[in-house]
């Protein structure tokens, strides 16, 4: 069955099993990924020239080639391509920035800023990789498993010190004066 579309438009049609040209890097070339339908289920690609404002939810992989402005995005993996701009609050496992990301982000896993990537704002991440040429303007905080334990130990030490201080002061007051 032949469709009535002009040849230029017919070439632009993509069936759902075909990867978009700029997303091959995001999925890799591992053949096992191409056969795993679960990895492609909840993927959203925002194409170049498209602008979206609002909430994005229930997405595993978000690929941004256009512009996205949002208060909050929660996704397992976010990829901001070279032509992409993301403004807003981001909470993700892994984030790769090749374009521009402005806002406050949390990357529970990896935060990668490539050679053409720009991060503007505050970021918390467990692992950080910035390629030569990548730019970060703002504040970076590393997420570590040891930090909460260290903070709790420090607080406990302060409490003990504060509890012991009045006792030591009382002992000094009641001690007999020393004569040399």
mmCIF file of N, CA and C in Angstrom, residues 74-151:
data_model
loop_
_atom_site.group_PDB
_atom_site.id
_atom_site.type_symbol
_atom_site.label_atom_id
_atom_site.label_comp_id
_atom_site.label_asym_id
_atom_site.label_seq_id
_atom_site.Cartn_x
_atom_site.Cartn_y
_atom_site.Cartn_z
ATOM 1 N N UNK A 74 11.430 14.825 37.148
ATOM 2 C CA UNK A 74 11.976 13.629 37.779
ATOM 3 C C UNK A 74 12.051 12.556 36.710
ATOM 4 N N UNK A 75 13.263 12.121 36.418
ATOM 5 C CA UNK A 75 13.483 11.090 35.408
ATOM 6 C C UNK A 75 14.696 10.277 35.818
ATOM 7 N N UNK A 76 14.783 9.064 35.300
ATOM 8 C CA UNK A 76 15.923 8.224 35.626
ATOM 9 C C UNK A 76 17.187 8.753 34.952
ATOM 10 N N UNK A 77 17.074 9.180 33.708
ATOM 11 C CA UNK A 77 18.222 9.686 32.966
ATOM 12 C C UNK A 77 17.790 10.894 32.146
ATOM 13 N N UNK A 78 18.591 11.956 32.213
ATOM 14 C CA UNK A 78 18.308 13.157 31.436
ATOM 15 C C UNK A 78 19.528 13.465 30.577
ATOM 16 N N UNK A 79 19.276 13.674 29.290
ATOM 17 C CA UNK A 79 20.338 14.001 28.349
ATOM 18 C C UNK A 79 19.973 15.316 27.672
ATOM 19 N N UNK A 80 20.789 16.345 27.896
ATOM 20 C CA UNK A 80 20.580 17.632 27.242
ATOM 21 C C UNK A 80 21.565 17.678 26.076
ATOM 22 N N UNK A 81 21.042 17.543 24.861
ATOM 23 C CA UNK A 81 21.875 17.523 23.666
ATOM 24 C C UNK A 81 22.466 18.898 23.383
ATOM 25 N N UNK A 82 23.358 18.998 22.404
ATOM 26 C CA UNK A 82 24.081 20.227 22.083
ATOM 27 C C UNK A 82 23.137 21.396 21.790
ATOM 28 N N UNK A 83 22.013 21.134 21.143
ATOM 29 C CA UNK A 83 21.052 22.192 20.818
ATOM 30 C C UNK A 83 20.015 22.380 21.916
ATOM 31 N N UNK A 84 20.107 21.610 22.994
ATOM 32 C CA UNK A 84 19.096 21.618 24.044
ATOM 33 C C UNK A 84 19.324 22.666 25.120
ATOM 34 N N UNK A 85 18.208 23.135 25.675
ATOM 35 C CA UNK A 85 18.212 24.070 26.802
ATOM 36 C C UNK A 85 17.183 23.582 27.803
ATOM 37 N N UNK A 86 17.616 23.362 29.031
ATOM 38 C CA UNK A 86 16.719 22.938 30.105
ATOM 39 C C UNK A 86 16.822 23.938 31.232
ATOM 40 N N UNK A 87 15.665 24.522 31.610
ATOM 41 C CA UNK A 87 15.599 25.462 32.727
ATOM 42 C C UNK A 87 14.650 24.897 33.761
ATOM 43 N N UNK A 88 15.121 24.788 35.024
ATOM 44 C CA UNK A 88 14.233 24.330 36.075
ATOM 45 C C UNK A 88 14.915 23.450 37.091
ATOM 46 N N UNK A 89 14.099 22.829 37.930
ATOM 47 C CA UNK A 89 14.551 21.926 38.983
ATOM 48 C C UNK A 89 14.585 20.519 38.411
ATOM 49 N N UNK A 90 15.703 19.814 38.634
ATOM 50 C CA UNK A 90 15.878 18.488 38.054
ATOM 51 C C UNK A 90 16.304 17.511 39.138
ATOM 52 N N UNK A 91 15.641 16.352 39.185
ATOM 53 C CA UNK A 91 16.004 15.271 40.092
ATOM 54 C C UNK A 91 16.107 14.007 39.254
ATOM 55 N N UNK A 92 17.325 13.455 39.162
ATOM 56 C CA UNK A 92 17.541 12.324 38.277
ATOM 57 C C UNK A 92 18.640 11.420 38.817
ATOM 58 N N UNK A 93 18.686 10.209 38.297
ATOM 59 C CA UNK A 93 19.780 9.304 38.628
ATOM 60 C C UNK A 93 21.046 9.759 37.902
ATOM 61 N N UNK A 94 20.965 9.932 36.587
ATOM 62 C CA UNK A 94 22.109 10.331 35.773
ATOM 63 C C UNK A 94 21.724 11.505 34.875
ATOM 64 N N UNK A 95 22.648 12.455 34.739
ATOM 65 C CA UNK A 95 22.418 13.633 33.901
ATOM 66 C C UNK A 95 23.642 13.847 33.035
ATOM 67 N N UNK A 96 23.402 14.019 31.742
ATOM 68 C CA UNK A 96 24.482 14.331 30.803
ATOM 69 C C UNK A 96 24.135 15.654 30.120
ATOM 70 N N UNK A 97 25.065 16.603 30.198
ATOM 71 C CA UNK A 97 24.817 17.932 29.649
ATOM 72 C C UNK A 97 25.807 18.195 28.517
ATOM 73 N N UNK A 98 25.272 18.281 27.305
ATOM 74 C CA UNK A 98 26.059 18.668 26.140
ATOM 75 C C UNK A 98 25.622 20.059 25.698
ATOM 76 N N UNK A 99 24.403 20.437 26.057
ATOM 77 C CA UNK A 99 23.861 21.761 25.768
ATOM 78 C C UNK A 99 23.940 22.635 27.013
ATOM 79 N N UNK A 100 22.807 23.246 27.379
ATOM 80 C CA UNK A 100 22.762 24.164 28.526
ATOM 81 C C UNK A 100 21.693 23.704 29.510
ATOM 82 N N UNK A 101 22.056 23.654 30.778
ATOM 83 C CA UNK A 101 21.107 23.373 31.847
ATOM 84 C C UNK A 101 21.222 24.498 32.864
ATOM 85 N N UNK A 102 20.107 25.202 33.093
ATOM 86 C CA UNK A 102 20.044 26.282 34.078
ATOM 87 C C UNK A 102 19.074 25.889 35.168
ATOM 88 N N UNK A 103 19.550 25.908 36.426
ATOM 89 C CA UNK A 103 18.654 25.596 37.535
ATOM 90 C C UNK A 103 19.358 24.801 38.609
ATOM 91 N N UNK A 104 18.562 24.226 39.477
ATOM 92 C CA UNK A 104 19.066 23.423 40.584
ATOM 93 C C UNK A 104 18.852 21.957 40.250
ATOM 94 N N UNK A 105 19.920 21.172 40.355
ATOM 95 C CA UNK A 105 19.805 19.771 39.972
ATOM 96 C C UNK A 105 20.337 18.848 41.055
ATOM 97 N N UNK A 106 19.774 17.646 41.068
ATOM 98 C CA UNK A 106 20.264 16.568 41.921
ATOM 99 C C UNK A 106 20.479 15.364 41.010
ATOM 100 N N UNK A 107 21.709 14.856 40.993
ATOM 101 C CA UNK A 107 22.037 13.647 40.242
ATOM 102 C C UNK A 107 22.479 12.605 41.264
ATOM 103 N N UNK A 108 21.612 11.649 41.545
ATOM 104 C CA UNK A 108 21.921 10.619 42.538
ATOM 105 C C UNK A 108 23.088 9.744 42.087
ATOM 106 N N UNK A 109 23.349 9.708 40.786
ATOM 107 C CA UNK A 109 24.452 8.913 40.235
ATOM 108 C C UNK A 109 25.486 9.818 39.605
ATOM 109 N N UNK A 110 25.516 9.821 38.266
ATOM 110 C CA UNK A 110 26.536 10.545 37.515
ATOM 111 C C UNK A 110 26.021 11.878 36.983
ATOM 112 N N UNK A 111 26.884 12.887 37.062
ATOM 113 C CA UNK A 111 26.657 14.173 36.409
ATOM 114 C C UNK A 111 27.821 14.363 35.458
ATOM 115 N N UNK A 112 27.521 14.428 34.158
ATOM 116 C CA UNK A 112 28.555 14.580 33.140
ATOM 117 C C UNK A 112 28.303 15.883 32.390
ATOM 118 N N UNK A 113 29.320 16.749 32.370
ATOM 119 C CA UNK A 113 29.272 17.981 31.587
ATOM 120 C C UNK A 113 30.301 17.798 30.478
ATOM 121 N N UNK A 114 29.820 17.675 29.240
ATOM 122 C CA UNK A 114 30.719 17.420 28.116
ATOM 123 C C UNK A 114 31.429 18.706 27.704
ATOM 124 N N UNK A 115 32.278 18.606 26.686
ATOM 125 C CA UNK A 115 33.096 19.736 26.236
ATOM 126 C C UNK A 115 32.255 20.940 25.804
ATOM 127 N N UNK A 116 31.059 20.707 25.293
ATOM 128 C CA UNK A 116 30.201 21.813 24.858
ATOM 129 C C UNK A 116 29.112 22.134 25.878
ATOM 130 N N UNK A 117 29.080 21.416 26.993
ATOM 131 C CA UNK A 117 28.023 21.577 27.983
ATOM 132 C C UNK A 117 28.254 22.749 28.925
ATOM 133 N N UNK A 118 27.124 23.330 29.376
ATOM 134 C CA UNK A 118 27.163 24.421 30.361
ATOM 135 C C UNK A 118 26.128 24.149 31.428
ATOM 136 N N UNK A 119 26.581 24.184 32.686
ATOM 137 C CA UNK A 119 25.698 24.049 33.839
ATOM 138 C C UNK A 119 25.716 25.364 34.591
ATOM 139 N N UNK A 120 24.544 25.951 34.763
ATOM 140 C CA UNK A 120 24.427 27.229 35.463
ATOM 141 C C UNK A 120 23.454 27.014 36.611
ATOM 142 N N UNK A 121 23.950 27.102 37.864
ATOM 143 C CA UNK A 121 23.078 26.916 39.028
ATOM 144 C C UNK A 121 23.732 26.065 40.086
ATOM 145 N N UNK A 122 22.900 25.445 40.910
ATOM 146 C CA UNK A 122 23.376 24.598 42.004
ATOM 147 C C UNK A 122 23.183 23.141 41.617
ATOM 148 N N UNK A 123 24.178 22.322 41.972
ATOM 149 C CA UNK A 123 24.093 20.904 41.640
ATOM 150 C C UNK A 123 24.577 20.060 42.818
ATOM 151 N N UNK A 124 23.874 18.945 43.038
ATOM 152 C CA UNK A 124 24.302 17.926 43.991
ATOM 153 C C UNK A 124 24.447 16.650 43.188
ATOM 154 N N UNK A 125 25.589 15.981 43.353
ATOM 155 C CA UNK A 125 25.794 14.744 42.610
ATOM 156 C C UNK A 125 26.706 13.801 43.382
ATOM 157 N N UNK A 126 26.627 12.532 43.032
ATOM 158 C CA UNK A 126 27.482 11.530 43.660
ATOM 159 C C UNK A 126 28.816 11.442 42.917
ATOM 160 N N UNK A 127 28.788 11.442 41.579
ATOM 161 C CA UNK A 127 29.993 11.400 40.768
ATOM 162 C C UNK A 127 29.916 12.505 39.720
ATOM 163 N N UNK A 128 31.026 13.219 39.538
ATOM 164 C CA UNK A 128 31.076 14.362 38.622
ATOM 165 C C UNK A 128 32.180 14.157 37.600
ATOM 166 N N UNK A 129 31.839 14.393 36.324
ATOM 167 C CA UNK A 129 32.832 14.358 35.258
ATOM 168 C C UNK A 129 32.621 15.596 34.402
ATOM 169 N N UNK A 130 33.675 16.401 34.282
ATOM 170 C CA UNK A 130 33.621 17.589 33.439
ATOM 171 C C UNK A 130 34.714 17.442 32.393
ATOM 172 N N UNK A 131 34.301 17.367 31.132
ATOM 173 C CA UNK A 131 35.268 17.254 30.049
ATOM 174 C C UNK A 131 35.932 18.600 29.813
ATOM 175 N N UNK A 132 37.108 18.565 29.203
ATOM 176 C CA UNK A 132 37.844 19.771 28.884
ATOM 177 C C UNK A 132 36.978 20.672 28.002
ATOM 178 N N UNK A 133 36.716 21.878 28.465
ATOM 179 C CA UNK A 133 35.851 22.813 27.746
ATOM 180 C C UNK A 133 34.471 22.948 28.367
ATOM 181 N N UNK A 134 34.056 21.974 29.147
ATOM 182 C CA UNK A 134 32.774 22.041 29.839
ATOM 183 C C UNK A 134 32.792 23.151 30.882
ATOM 184 N N UNK A 135 31.646 23.815 31.078
ATOM 185 C CA UNK A 135 31.581 24.960 31.982
ATOM 186 C C UNK A 135 30.565 24.736 33.091
ATOM 187 N N UNK A 136 30.964 25.098 34.315
ATOM 188 C CA UNK A 136 30.048 25.069 35.454
ATOM 189 C C UNK A 136 30.114 26.429 36.119
ATOM 190 N N UNK A 137 28.965 27.089 36.234
ATOM 191 C CA UNK A 137 28.866 28.363 36.923
ATOM 192 C C UNK A 137 27.860 28.179 38.044
ATOM 193 N N UNK A 138 28.334 28.248 39.274
ATOM 194 C CA UNK A 138 27.424 28.050 40.395
ATOM 195 C C UNK A 138 28.083 27.261 41.497
ATOM 196 N N UNK A 139 27.320 26.371 42.106
ATOM 197 C CA UNK A 139 27.770 25.646 43.281
ATOM 198 C C UNK A 139 27.587 24.149 43.065
ATOM 199 N N UNK A 140 28.617 23.370 43.430
ATOM 200 C CA UNK A 140 28.553 21.913 43.331
ATOM 201 C C UNK A 140 28.706 21.329 44.732
ATOM 202 N N UNK A 141 27.843 20.401 45.080
ATOM 203 C CA UNK A 141 27.941 19.679 46.352
ATOM 204 C C UNK A 141 27.952 18.194 46.039
ATOM 205 N N UNK A 142 28.903 17.498 46.624
ATOM 206 C CA UNK A 142 29.005 16.067 46.382
ATOM 207 C C UNK A 142 28.133 15.315 47.388
ATOM 208 N N UNK A 143 27.418 14.315 46.912
ATOM 209 C CA UNK A 143 26.607 13.450 47.765
ATOM 210 C C UNK A 143 27.480 12.271 48.159
ATOM 211 N N UNK A 144 27.674 12.093 49.453
ATOM 212 C CA UNK A 144 28.463 10.964 49.932
ATOM 213 C C UNK A 144 27.673 10.216 50.991
ATOM 214 N N UNK A 145 27.926 8.929 51.092
ATOM 215 C CA UNK A 145 27.241 8.111 52.098
ATOM 216 C C UNK A 145 27.817 8.391 53.481
ATOM 217 N N UNK A 146 29.086 8.818 53.535
ATOM 218 C CA UNK A 146 29.741 9.052 54.821
ATOM 219 C C UNK A 146 29.314 10.362 55.461
ATOM 220 N N UNK A 147 28.839 11.308 54.684
ATOM 221 C CA UNK A 147 28.535 12.629 55.213
ATOM 222 C C UNK A 147 27.502 12.622 56.341
ATOM 223 N N UNK A 148 26.360 11.947 56.222
ATOM 224 C CA UNK A 148 25.403 11.952 57.328
ATOM 225 C C UNK A 148 25.976 11.328 58.594
ATOM 226 N N UNK A 149 26.781 10.253 58.446
ATOM 227 C CA UNK A 149 27.367 9.612 59.622
ATOM 228 C C UNK A 149 28.359 10.542 60.292
ATOM 229 N N UNK A 150 29.186 11.219 59.484
ATOM 230 C CA UNK A 150 30.181 12.134 60.037
ATOM 231 C C UNK A 150 29.499 13.295 60.744
ATOM 232 N N UNK A 151 28.429 13.809 60.166
ATOM 233 C CA UNK A 151 27.704 14.918 60.787
ATOM 234 C C UNK A 151 27.089 14.470 62.115
#
